[in-house]
């Protein structure tokens, strides 16, 4: 058996070790807590809801659809992707999948008169509706087939270029985003309106654990200061020890009396 290394005996070393131990403890505890929250939320949400378009297309228990003769159903009809074609076939061949209006679809989603129903529509409108009372619906998955909004005007209208430039300036200056945040993103539901909000666990940022780094820096600074004090104290103690030993040697030489006795060796006698 080999003996382990000696424990830290200096004050500066103890301060540094204590600070490092506290830093590691907080980092590990924060990571463990964040991981546990992430796994718990994921498990809770994924066992109850559909999270993507592929998951929606891969099941047949939940009916999904959109408005008849709308741009959304035309997108699925003309899309070259197999998953979109599969969903289009399901919607046109399933009773109750297609509705006549957005209001009818929202009513089916909230009331669940014929079971669960998933409504596929514009992301902005869905977020707006889901963020309003009675707060019983949510938006899942990521947006697809992103397109911009436009204003329909008659051909040859003289103000068409002016409208286009004004809208472009509003987009570049951030006016459009402020209007969206004011009228579409400001909801009545305090718990959030999107399933993405439920599954997103806040990442641990440096600012969240800044205090731990401050404590570690303070421990390093305190250990450096303690090391300097210990060094100065050691030098002062050493100088005092050397000075006392020198005084004793000089006093012995001054007080010693050398005497010579016949027939005897030289010897030193002291008082």
Coordinates of N, CA and C in Angstrom, one line a residue, residues 66-68 98-102 104-105:
X66 N -57.8 20.9 -42.6 CA -57.7 22.3 -42.8 C -59.0 22.8 -43.5
X67 N -59.0 24.0 -44.0 CA -60.1 24.6 -44.6 C -60.2 24.1 -46.1
X68 N -61.4 23.8 -46.5 CA -61.6 23.3 -47.9 C -61.2 24.5 -48.9
X98 N -61.8 18.0 -43.3 CA -61.8 19.3 -43.9 C -63.1 20.1 -43.4
X99 N -62.9 21.4 -43.1 CA -63.9 22.2 -42.6 C -64.2 23.4 -43.6
X100 N -65.3 24.1 -43.3 CA -65.6 25.2 -44.2 C -65.1 26.5 -43.7
X101 N -64.6 26.7 -42.5 CA -64.1 28.0 -42.0 C -63.1 27.7 -40.9
X102 N -62.4 28.8 -40.6 CA -61.5 28.7 -39.5 C -62.2 28.6 -38.1
X104 N -65.1 27.2 -37.5 CA -65.5 25.8 -37.3 C -64.4 24.9 -36.9
X105 N -63.2 25.1 -37.4 CA -62.0 24.3 -37.0 C -61.6 24.6 -35.6

